[in-house]
Coordinates of C-alpha atoms in Angstrom, one line a residue:
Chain A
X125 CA 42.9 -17.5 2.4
X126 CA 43.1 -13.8 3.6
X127 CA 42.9 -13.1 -0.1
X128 CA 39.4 -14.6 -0.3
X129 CA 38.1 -12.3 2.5
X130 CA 38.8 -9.3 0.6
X131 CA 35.8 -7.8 -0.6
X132 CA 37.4 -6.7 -3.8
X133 CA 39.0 -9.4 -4.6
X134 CA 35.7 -10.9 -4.1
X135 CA 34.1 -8.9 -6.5
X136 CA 36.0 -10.0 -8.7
X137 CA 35.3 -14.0 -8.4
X138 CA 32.7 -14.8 -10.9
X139 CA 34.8 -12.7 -13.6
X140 CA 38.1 -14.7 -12.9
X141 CA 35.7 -17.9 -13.2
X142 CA 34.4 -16.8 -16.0
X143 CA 38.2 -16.6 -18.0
X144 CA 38.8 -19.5 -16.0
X145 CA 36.2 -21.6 -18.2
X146 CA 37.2 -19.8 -21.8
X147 CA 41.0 -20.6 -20.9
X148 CA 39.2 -24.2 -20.5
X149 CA 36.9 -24.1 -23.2
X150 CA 39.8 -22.6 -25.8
X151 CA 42.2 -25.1 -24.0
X152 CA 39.9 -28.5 -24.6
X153 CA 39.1 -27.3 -27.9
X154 CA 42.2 -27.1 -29.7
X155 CA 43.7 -30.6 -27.4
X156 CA 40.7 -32.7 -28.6
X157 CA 40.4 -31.1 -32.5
X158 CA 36.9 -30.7 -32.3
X159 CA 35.1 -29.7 -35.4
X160 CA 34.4 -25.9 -35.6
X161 CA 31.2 -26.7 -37.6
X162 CA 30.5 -28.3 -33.9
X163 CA 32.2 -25.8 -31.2
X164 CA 34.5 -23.1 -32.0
X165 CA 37.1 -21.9 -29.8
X166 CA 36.3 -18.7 -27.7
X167 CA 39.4 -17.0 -30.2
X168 CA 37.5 -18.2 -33.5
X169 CA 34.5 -16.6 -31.4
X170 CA 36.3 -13.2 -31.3
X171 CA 37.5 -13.0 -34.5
X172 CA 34.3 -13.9 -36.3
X173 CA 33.0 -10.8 -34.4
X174 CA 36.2 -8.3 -35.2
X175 CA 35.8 -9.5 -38.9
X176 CA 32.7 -7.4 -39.0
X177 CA 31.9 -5.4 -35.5
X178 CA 29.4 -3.4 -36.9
X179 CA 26.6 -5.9 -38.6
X180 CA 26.4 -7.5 -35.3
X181 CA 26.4 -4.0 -33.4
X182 CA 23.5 -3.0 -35.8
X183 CA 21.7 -6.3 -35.0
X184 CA 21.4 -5.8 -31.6
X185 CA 20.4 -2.7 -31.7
X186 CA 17.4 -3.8 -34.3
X187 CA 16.5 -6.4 -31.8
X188 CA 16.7 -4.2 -28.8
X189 CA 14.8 -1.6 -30.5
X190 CA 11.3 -4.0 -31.3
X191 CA 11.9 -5.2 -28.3
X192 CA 11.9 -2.2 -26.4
X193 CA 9.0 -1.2 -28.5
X194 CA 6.7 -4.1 -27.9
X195 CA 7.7 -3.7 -24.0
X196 CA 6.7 -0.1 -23.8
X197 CA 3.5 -0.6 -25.5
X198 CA 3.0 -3.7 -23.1
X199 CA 4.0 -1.4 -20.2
X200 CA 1.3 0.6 -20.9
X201 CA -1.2 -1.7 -21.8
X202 CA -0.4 -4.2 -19.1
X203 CA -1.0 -0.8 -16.6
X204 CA -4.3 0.0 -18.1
X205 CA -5.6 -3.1 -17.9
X206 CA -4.6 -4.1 -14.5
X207 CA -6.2 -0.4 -13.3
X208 CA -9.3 -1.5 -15.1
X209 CA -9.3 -5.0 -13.8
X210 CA -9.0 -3.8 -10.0
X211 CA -12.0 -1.6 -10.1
X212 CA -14.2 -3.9 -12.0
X213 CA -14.6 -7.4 -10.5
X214 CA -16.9 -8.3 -13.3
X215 CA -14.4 -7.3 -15.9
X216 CA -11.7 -9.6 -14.3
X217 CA -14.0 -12.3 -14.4
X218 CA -14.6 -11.8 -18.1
X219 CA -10.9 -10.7 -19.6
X220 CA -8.5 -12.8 -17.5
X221 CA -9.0 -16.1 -18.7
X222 CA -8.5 -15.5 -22.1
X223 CA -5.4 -13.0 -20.6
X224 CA -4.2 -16.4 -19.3
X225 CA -5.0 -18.2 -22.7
X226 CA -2.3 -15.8 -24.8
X227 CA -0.1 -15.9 -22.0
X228 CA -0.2 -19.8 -21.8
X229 CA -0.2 -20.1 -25.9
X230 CA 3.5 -20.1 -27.2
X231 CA 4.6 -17.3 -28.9
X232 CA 6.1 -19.2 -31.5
X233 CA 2.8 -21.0 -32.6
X234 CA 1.0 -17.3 -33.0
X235 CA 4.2 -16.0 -35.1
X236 CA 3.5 -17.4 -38.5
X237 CA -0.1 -16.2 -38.3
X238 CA 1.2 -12.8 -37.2
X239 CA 3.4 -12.5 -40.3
X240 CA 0.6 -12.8 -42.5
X241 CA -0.8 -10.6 -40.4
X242 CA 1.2 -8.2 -40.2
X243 CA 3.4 -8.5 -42.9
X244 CA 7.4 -9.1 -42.7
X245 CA 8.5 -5.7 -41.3
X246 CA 9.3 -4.5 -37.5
X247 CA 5.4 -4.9 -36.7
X248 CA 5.0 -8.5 -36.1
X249 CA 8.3 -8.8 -34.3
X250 CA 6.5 -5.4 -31.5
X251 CA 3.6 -7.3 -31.3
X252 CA 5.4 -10.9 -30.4
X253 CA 7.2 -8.8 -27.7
X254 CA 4.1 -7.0 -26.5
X255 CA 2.1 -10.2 -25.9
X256 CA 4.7 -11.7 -24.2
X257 CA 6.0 -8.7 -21.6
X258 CA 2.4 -7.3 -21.2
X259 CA 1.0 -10.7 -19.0
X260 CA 3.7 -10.7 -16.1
X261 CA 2.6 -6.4 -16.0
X262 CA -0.9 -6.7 -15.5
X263 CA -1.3 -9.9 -13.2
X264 CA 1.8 -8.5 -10.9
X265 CA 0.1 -4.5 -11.2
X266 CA -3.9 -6.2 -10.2
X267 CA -1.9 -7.8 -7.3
X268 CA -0.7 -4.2 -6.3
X269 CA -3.7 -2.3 -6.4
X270 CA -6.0 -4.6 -4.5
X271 CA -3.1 -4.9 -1.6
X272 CA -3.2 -1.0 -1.2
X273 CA -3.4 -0.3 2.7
X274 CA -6.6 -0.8 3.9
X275 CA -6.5 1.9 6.5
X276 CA -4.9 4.2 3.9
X277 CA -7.9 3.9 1.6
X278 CA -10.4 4.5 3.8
X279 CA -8.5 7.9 5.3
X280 CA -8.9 8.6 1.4
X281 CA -12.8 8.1 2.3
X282 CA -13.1 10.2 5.5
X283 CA -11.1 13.2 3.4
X284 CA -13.8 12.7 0.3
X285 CA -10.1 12.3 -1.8
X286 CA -12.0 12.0 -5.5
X287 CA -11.6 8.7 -6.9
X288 CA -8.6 10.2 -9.1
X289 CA -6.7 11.7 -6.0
X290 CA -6.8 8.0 -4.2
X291 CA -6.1 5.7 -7.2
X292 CA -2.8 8.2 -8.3
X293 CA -1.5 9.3 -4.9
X294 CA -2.5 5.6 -3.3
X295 CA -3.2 2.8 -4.9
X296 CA -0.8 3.2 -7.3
X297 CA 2.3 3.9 -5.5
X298 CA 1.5 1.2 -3.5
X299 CA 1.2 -1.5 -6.7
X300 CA 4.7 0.0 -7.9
X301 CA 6.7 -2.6 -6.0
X302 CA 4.5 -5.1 -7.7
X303 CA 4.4 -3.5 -10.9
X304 CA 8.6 -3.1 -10.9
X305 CA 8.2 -7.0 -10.1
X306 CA 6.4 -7.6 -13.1
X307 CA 9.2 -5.4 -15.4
X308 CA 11.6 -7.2 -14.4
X309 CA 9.9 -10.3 -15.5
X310 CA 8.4 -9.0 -18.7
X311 CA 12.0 -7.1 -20.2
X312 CA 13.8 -9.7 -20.4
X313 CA 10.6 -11.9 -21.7
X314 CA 10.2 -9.3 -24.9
X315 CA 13.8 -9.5 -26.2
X316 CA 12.8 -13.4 -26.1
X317 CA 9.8 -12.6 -28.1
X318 CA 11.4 -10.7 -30.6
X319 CA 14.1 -13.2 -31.6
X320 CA 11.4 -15.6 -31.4
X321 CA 9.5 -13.3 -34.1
X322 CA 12.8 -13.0 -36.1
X323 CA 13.3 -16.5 -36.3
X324 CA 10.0 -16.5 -38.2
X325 CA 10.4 -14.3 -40.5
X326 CA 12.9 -11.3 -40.8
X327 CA 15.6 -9.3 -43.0
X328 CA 17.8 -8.2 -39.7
X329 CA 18.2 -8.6 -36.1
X330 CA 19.8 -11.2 -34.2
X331 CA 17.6 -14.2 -34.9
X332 CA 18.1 -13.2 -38.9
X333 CA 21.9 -13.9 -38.3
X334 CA 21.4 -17.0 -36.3
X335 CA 19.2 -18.2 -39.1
X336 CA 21.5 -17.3 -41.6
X337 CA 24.7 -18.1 -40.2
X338 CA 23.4 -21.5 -39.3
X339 CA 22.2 -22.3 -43.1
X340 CA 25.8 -21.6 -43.8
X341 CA 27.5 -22.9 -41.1
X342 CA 29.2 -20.0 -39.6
X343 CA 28.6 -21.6 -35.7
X344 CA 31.1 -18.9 -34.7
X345 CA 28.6 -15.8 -35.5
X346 CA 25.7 -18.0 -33.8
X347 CA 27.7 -17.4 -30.7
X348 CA 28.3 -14.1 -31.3
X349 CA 24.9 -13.6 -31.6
X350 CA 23.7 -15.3 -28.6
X351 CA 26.2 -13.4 -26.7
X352 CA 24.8 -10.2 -28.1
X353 CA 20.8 -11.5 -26.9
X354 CA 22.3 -12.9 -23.9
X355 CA 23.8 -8.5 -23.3
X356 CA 20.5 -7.7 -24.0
X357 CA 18.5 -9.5 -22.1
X358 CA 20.6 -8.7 -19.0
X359 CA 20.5 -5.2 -20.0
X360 CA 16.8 -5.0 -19.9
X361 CA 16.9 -6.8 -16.2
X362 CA 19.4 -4.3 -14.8
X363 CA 17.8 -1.3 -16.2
X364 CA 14.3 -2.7 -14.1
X365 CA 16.3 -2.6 -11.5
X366 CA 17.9 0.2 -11.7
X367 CA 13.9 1.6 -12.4
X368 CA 13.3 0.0 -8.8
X369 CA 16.4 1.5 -6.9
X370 CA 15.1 4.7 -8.0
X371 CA 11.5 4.2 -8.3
X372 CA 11.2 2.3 -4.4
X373 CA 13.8 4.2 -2.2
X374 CA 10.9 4.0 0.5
X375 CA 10.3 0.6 -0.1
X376 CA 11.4 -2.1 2.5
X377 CA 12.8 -4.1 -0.2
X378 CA 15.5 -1.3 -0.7
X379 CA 16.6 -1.2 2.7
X380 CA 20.5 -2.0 2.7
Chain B
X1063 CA -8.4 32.9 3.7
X1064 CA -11.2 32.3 1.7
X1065 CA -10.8 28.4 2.5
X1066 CA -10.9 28.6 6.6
X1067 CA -13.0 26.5 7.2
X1068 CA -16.9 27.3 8.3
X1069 CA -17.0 24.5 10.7
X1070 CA -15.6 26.4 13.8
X1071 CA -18.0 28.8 13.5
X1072 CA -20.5 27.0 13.9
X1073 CA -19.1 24.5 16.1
X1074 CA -19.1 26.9 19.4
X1075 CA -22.6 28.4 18.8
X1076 CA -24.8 27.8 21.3
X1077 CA -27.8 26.6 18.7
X1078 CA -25.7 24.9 16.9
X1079 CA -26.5 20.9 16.6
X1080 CA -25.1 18.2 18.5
X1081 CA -21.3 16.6 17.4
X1082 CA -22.7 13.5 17.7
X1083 CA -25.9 11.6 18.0
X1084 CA -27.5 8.5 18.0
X1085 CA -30.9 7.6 19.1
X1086 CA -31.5 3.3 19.4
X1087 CA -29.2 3.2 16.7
X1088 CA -28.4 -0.4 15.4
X1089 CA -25.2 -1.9 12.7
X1090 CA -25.0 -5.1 10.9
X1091 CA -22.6 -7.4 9.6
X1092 CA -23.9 -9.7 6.5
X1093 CA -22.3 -12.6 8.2
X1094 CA -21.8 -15.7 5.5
X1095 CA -24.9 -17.9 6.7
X1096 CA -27.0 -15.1 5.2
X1097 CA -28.0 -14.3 8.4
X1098 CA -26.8 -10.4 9.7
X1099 CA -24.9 -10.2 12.8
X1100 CA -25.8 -7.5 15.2
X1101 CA -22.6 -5.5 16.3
X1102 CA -24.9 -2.7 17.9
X1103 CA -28.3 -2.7 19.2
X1104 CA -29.8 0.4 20.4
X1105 CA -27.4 2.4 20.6
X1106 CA -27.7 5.9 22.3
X1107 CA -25.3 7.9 22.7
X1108 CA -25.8 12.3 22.4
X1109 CA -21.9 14.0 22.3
X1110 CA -21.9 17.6 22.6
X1111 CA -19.2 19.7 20.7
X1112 CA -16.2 20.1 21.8
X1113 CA -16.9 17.2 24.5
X1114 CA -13.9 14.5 24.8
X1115 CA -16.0 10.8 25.3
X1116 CA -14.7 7.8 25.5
X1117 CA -15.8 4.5 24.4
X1118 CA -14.8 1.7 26.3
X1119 CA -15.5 -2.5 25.9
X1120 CA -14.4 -5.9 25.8
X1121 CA -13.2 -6.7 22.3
X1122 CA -15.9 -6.7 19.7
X1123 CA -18.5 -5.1 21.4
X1124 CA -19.7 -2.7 18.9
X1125 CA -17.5 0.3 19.7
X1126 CA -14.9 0.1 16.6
X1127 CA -18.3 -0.5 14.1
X1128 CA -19.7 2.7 16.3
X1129 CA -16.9 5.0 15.0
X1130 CA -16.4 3.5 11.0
X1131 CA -20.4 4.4 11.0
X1132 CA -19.9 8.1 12.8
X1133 CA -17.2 8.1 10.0
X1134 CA -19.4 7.2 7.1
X1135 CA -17.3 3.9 6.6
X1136 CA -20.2 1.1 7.5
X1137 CA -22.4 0.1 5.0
X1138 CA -25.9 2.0 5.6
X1139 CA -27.4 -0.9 4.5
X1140 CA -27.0 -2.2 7.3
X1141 CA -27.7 -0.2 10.0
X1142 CA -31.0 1.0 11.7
X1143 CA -32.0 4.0 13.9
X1144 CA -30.9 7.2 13.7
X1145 CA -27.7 8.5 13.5
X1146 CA -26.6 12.1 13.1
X1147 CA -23.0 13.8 12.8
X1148 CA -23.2 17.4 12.7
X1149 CA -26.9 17.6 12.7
X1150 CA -26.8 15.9 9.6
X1151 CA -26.7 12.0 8.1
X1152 CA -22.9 10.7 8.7
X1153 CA -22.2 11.1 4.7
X1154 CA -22.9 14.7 4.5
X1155 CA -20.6 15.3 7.5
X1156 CA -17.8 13.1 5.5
X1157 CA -18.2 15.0 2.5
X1158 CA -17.9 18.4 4.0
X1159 CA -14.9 17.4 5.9
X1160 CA -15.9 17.7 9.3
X1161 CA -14.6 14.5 10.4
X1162 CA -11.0 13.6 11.4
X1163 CA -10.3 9.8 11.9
X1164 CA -7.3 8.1 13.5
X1165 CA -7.0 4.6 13.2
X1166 CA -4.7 1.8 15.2
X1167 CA -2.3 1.8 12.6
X1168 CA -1.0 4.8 11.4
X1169 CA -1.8 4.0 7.9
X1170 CA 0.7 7.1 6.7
X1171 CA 1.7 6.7 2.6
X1172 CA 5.4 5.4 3.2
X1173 CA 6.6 7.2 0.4
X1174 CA 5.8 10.5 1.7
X1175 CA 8.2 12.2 4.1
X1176 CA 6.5 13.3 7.5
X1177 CA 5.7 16.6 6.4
X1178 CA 4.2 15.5 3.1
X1179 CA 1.9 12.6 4.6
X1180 CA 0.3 15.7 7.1
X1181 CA 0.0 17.7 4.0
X1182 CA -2.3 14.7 2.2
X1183 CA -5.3 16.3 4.3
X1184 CA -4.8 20.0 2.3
X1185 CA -3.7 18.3 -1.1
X1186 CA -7.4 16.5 -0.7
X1187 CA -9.3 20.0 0.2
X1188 CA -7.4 22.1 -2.3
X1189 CA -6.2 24.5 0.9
X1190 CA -3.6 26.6 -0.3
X1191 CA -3.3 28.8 2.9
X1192 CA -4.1 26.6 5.9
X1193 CA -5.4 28.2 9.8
X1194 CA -2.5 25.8 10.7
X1195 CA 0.8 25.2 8.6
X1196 CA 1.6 21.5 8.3
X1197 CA 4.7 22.6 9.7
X1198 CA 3.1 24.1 12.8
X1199 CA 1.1 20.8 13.5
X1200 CA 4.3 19.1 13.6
X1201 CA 5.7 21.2 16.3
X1202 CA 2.1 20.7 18.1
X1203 CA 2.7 17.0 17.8
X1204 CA 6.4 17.5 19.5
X1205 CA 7.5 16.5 15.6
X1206 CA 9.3 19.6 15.0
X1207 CA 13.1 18.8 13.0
X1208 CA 11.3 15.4 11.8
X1209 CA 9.7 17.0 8.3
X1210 CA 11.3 15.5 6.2
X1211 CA 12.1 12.1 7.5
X1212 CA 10.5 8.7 5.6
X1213 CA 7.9 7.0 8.1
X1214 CA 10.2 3.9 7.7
X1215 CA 13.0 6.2 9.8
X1216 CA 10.4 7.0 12.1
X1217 CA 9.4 5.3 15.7
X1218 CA 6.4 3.5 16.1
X1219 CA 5.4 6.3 18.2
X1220 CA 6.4 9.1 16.4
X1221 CA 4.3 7.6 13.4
X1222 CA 1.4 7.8 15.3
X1223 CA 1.9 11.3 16.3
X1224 CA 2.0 12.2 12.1
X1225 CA -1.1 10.5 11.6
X1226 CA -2.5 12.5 15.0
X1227 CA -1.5 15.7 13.3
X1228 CA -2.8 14.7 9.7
X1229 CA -6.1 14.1 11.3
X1230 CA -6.4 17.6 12.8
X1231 CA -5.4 19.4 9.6
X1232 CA -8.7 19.9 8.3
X1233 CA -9.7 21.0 12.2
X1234 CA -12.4 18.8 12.2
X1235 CA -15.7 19.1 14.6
X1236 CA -15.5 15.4 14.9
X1237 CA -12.4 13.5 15.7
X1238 CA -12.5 9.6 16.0
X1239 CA -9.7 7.6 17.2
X1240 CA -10.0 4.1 17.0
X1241 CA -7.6 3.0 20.0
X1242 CA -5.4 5.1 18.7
X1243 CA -2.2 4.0 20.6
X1244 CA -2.6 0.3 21.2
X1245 CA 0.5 -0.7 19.7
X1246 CA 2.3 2.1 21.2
X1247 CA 4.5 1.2 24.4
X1248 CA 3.1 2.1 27.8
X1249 CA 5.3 5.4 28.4
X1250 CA 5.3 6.6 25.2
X1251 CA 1.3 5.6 25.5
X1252 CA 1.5 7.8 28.2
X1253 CA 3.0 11.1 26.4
X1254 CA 0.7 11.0 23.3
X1255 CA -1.9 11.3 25.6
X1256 CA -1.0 14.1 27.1
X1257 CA 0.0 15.7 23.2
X1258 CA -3.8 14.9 22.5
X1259 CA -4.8 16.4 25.2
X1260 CA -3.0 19.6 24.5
X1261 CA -4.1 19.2 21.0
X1262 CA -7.7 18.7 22.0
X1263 CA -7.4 21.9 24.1
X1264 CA -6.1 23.8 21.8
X1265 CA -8.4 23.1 18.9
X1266 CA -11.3 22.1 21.2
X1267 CA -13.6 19.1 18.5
X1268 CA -15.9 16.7 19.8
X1269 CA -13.5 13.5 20.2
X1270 CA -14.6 9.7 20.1
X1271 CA -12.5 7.4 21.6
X1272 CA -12.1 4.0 21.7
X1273 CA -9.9 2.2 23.9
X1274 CA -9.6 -1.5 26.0
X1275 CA -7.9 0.9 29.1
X1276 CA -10.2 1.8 31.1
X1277 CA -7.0 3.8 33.1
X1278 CA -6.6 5.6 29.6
X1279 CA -10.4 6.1 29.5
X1280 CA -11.0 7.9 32.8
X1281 CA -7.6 9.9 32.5
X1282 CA -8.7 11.2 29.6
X1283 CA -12.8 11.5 29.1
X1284 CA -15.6 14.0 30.0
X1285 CA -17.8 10.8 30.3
X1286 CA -16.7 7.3 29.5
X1287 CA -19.5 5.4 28.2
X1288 CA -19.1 1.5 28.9
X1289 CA -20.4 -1.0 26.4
X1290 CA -21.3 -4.6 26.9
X1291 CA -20.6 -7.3 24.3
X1292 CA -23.1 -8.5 21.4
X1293 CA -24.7 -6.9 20.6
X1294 CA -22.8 -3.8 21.7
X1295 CA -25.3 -1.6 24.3
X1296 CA -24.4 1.4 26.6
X1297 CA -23.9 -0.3 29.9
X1298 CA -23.4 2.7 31.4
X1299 CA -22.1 7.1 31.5
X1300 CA -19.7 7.6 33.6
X1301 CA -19.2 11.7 34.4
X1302 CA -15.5 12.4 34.9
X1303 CA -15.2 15.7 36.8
X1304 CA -11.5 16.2 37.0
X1305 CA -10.3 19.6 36.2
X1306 CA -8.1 20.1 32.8
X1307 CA -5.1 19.8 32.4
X1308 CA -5.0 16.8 33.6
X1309 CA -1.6 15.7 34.9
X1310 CA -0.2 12.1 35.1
X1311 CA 0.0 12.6 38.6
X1312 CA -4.2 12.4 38.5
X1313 CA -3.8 8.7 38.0
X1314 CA -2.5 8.3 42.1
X1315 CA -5.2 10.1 43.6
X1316 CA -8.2 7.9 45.6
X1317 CA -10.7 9.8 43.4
X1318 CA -9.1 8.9 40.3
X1319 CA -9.1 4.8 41.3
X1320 CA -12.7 5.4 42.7
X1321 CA -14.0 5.8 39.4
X1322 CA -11.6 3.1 37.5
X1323 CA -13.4 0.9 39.9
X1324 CA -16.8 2.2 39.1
X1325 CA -16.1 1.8 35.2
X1326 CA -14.9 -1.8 36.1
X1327 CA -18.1 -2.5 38.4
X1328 CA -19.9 -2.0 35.3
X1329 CA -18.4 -4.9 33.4
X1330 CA -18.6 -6.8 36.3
X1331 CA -21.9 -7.2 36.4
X1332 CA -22.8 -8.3 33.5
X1333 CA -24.7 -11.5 34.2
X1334 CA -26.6 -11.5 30.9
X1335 CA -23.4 -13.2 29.1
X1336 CA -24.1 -16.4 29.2
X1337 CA -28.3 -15.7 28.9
X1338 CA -27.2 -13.0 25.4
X1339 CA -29.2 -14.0 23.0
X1340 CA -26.6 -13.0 20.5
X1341 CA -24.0 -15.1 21.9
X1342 CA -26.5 -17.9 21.7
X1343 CA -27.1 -17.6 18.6
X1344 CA -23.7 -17.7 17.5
X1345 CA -22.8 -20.6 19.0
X1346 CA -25.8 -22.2 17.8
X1347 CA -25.1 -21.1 14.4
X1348 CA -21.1 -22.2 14.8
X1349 CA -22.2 -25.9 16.0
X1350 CA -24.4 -26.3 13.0

């Protein structure tokens, strides 16, 4: 019991659990012969990754690059048009239901029309990710900018700040909570939408060897390859945060 | 120092035009009926430079709406009579930055350190080489050793002495403050009065301010002018004669309690609240 209070020890809880359920998982496995065309032991797992590191390194890396790609472009996008958005009232009314409509239209519908589109290449697979990380960027950024300080804004007025001076120095710093919000929504979201993409059409990545190790049956590199999406996906949440701890030392949300 | 400002100058001539000055000047809210709601009617008030008046009133009586207009933050649609800050209209004074404005939060950027949020006022103006260093505002303020602390670190006291100082960076010929220390507690209430007084001493603008105290009022003023509710009207100028500085100890003496009591009497006898058309017509317009 003195053992559990111990912070480190602590620390390391949800790893021990998490060898706890492979020992399981390999254990069951083996006891009840199941199929490995159903689930493979966490060893088979391994070794169909050791039997060829590299391809499934590479993979990653493909996915992780369109989806980094289509997330940056929706970054910037998603920031323009919430800045847009928040200084025209009109425009809002106009643009954001039909924001809404691609947001609410799954991505996996628009995919096939995009590969005609846009042909097989990395293209389709950007623009998958960038209509699905752009949506949580703009709605979260709007929020930002209207909730800037009211006092704060109209100091801006008594000074005569130009209308540059208040929207960089104020209104933005005080969407970036909301903004950072929104990131750490939408990275995640775009390594989604490019295996999504992948799935519809593609030569590499992690949703090409899914595909094609499911047509032949290799279940063992499907796991690999949802481990390596899984990696990814976590590492595009913690790198938003990381963003945030920087980005919002002043912030009360970063208070420890 | 090509950018000292020209305001100084001007403000101790003689000739030069009043701080302040409205003449039966009126403000609206659209209220959402359609109809407008009157917050002031006939408003005159004259403020000489360099004079410290004080504005005192029952909640929503005008005097808060008084200020945002002096300020150029009401909308002139919806306001009548005149109005003049510097001896101009209330948007030309804005724009040449003769007005400094303190509000009842302290409304500083919390990601700025102290130093940086009283620098905002020179980033604005494009002042390079200030009459007074950010730094030496600080240590007018009693902030000195607290540059480069986040607001978040800071008291809510000591917050509103930053936003004190940012106001006076631009040395303004106007400075409002819109009950400026409200949420402050009463002894530290008590010590940023005396820093603005200093302060006002040192750099000598016309001040408007607005407060619910009327102790705070008549320790502080060269007149205290005391509004009625809706619409908001000058009940009544009250001359303080007490010689500056004024000490805390002021606030024990007979005369000092004589004309609390005179600023009260004129509250008091406010029969008309009950008869105010404006009142009548609100609750007239809530019963609908």
């Amino acid at each position: 019991m003195k053992l559990l209070k111990n912070k480190r020890f602590r620390k390391l809880l949800p790893f021990a659990f998490f060898i706890l359920v492979l020992i399981m998982w390999e254990v069951l496995v083996r006891a009840l012969d199941v199929s490995k065309f159903i689930l493979p032991p966490p060893s088979k797992i391994v070794e169909a990754f050791l039997s060829d590191p590299s391809r499934f390194a590479i993979s990653t890396a493909w996915t992780a690059y369109e989806a980094f790609l289509g997330f940056s472009i929706g970054l910037l996008v998603g920031v323009f048009l919430a800045a847009l958005i928040s200084q025209f009232r009109t425009l809002d009314h106009i643009i954001t239901p039909y924001l809404v409509l691609i947001q609410v239209t799954p991505m996996v519908a628009i995919a096939p029309l995009l590969v005609i589109w846009f042909g097989f290449g990395l293209t389709p697979k950007v623009v998958i990710a960038f209509l699905i990380s752009f949506f949580p960027i703009t709605i979260n950024t709007v929020i930002g900018l209207r909730s800037a300080d009211r006092d704060a804004l109209d100091l801006m007025r008594v000074l005569a700040a130009t209308g540059r001076f208040s929207f960089l120095r104020v209104k933005m710093p005080f969407a970036l909570p909301y903004l950072l919000s929104g990131v750490k929504i939408a990275a995640p979201a775009a390594v989604i939408g490019a295996i999504v993409a992948e799935f519809v059409s593609s030569t590499q990545g992690l949703g090409y060897v899914i595909l094609s190790a499911k047509a032949q049956l290799r279940i063992a590199d499907i796991f690999v390859a949802i481990m390596g999406s899984a990696l990814l996906g976590v590492t595009m949440f913690s790198l938003s945060v990381f963003a945030e701890s920087r980005l919002l030392r002043w912030h009360e949300s970063q208070i420890r | 120092m090509t950018t000292e400002p020209a305001v100084s100058a001007t403000a101790k001539g003689s000739q030069s035009p009043l701080a302040v000055s409205a003449a039966k000047f009126s403000a609206f809210y659209p209220s959402v009926g359609g109809e407008q709601i009157r917050a002031l009617a006939d408003f005159t008030l004259e403020v000489e430079n360099g004079e410290f008046v004080v504005i005192i009133g029952p909640s929503g009586c005008g005097k808060s709406t008084f200020l945002r207009t002096v300020a150029d933050l009401h909308d002139t649609n919806h306001v009548a009579g005149k109005l003049t800050v510097c001896g101009g209209p209330p948007r030309s004074a804005r724009l040449s930055r003769q007005i400094g404005f303190m509000f009842q939060q302290p409304a500083l950027l919390p990601w700025r350190t102290v130093i940086e949020n009283v620098n905002i006022p020179l980033e604005v103006a494009q002042i390079d080489k200030p009459r007074i260093t950010p730094t030496d505002m600080l240590k007018l303020v009693g902030l000195a050793g607290f540059e480069n602390a986040l607001p978040r670190e800071c008291s809510g006291g000591m917050r509103q002495r930053v936003a004190m100082a940012r106001s006076l960076m631009l040395q303004p010929s106007v400075l409002l403050l819109d009950e400026p220390f409200a949420a402050v507690d009463e002894f530290n209430r008590d010590r940023l009065n005396l820093a603005l007084q200093d302060i006002w001493a040192a750099t000598n603008p016309a001040v408007l301010y607005v407060t619910h105290s009327v102790m705070e009022a008549v320790f502080l003023a060269d007149r205290v002018v005391v509004m009625s509710i809706r619409p908001g009207r000058v009940k009544g100028i009250i001359e303080i004669p007490f010689e500056r500085p004024r000490s805390l100890d002021l606030r024990t003496t007979v005369e000092f309690f004589h004309l609390m009591n005179k600023a009260r009497g004129l509250f008091e006898q406010e029969p008309d609240i009950p008869h105010d058309a404006g009142v009548q017509q609100e609750s007239r317009a809530k019963s609908v």
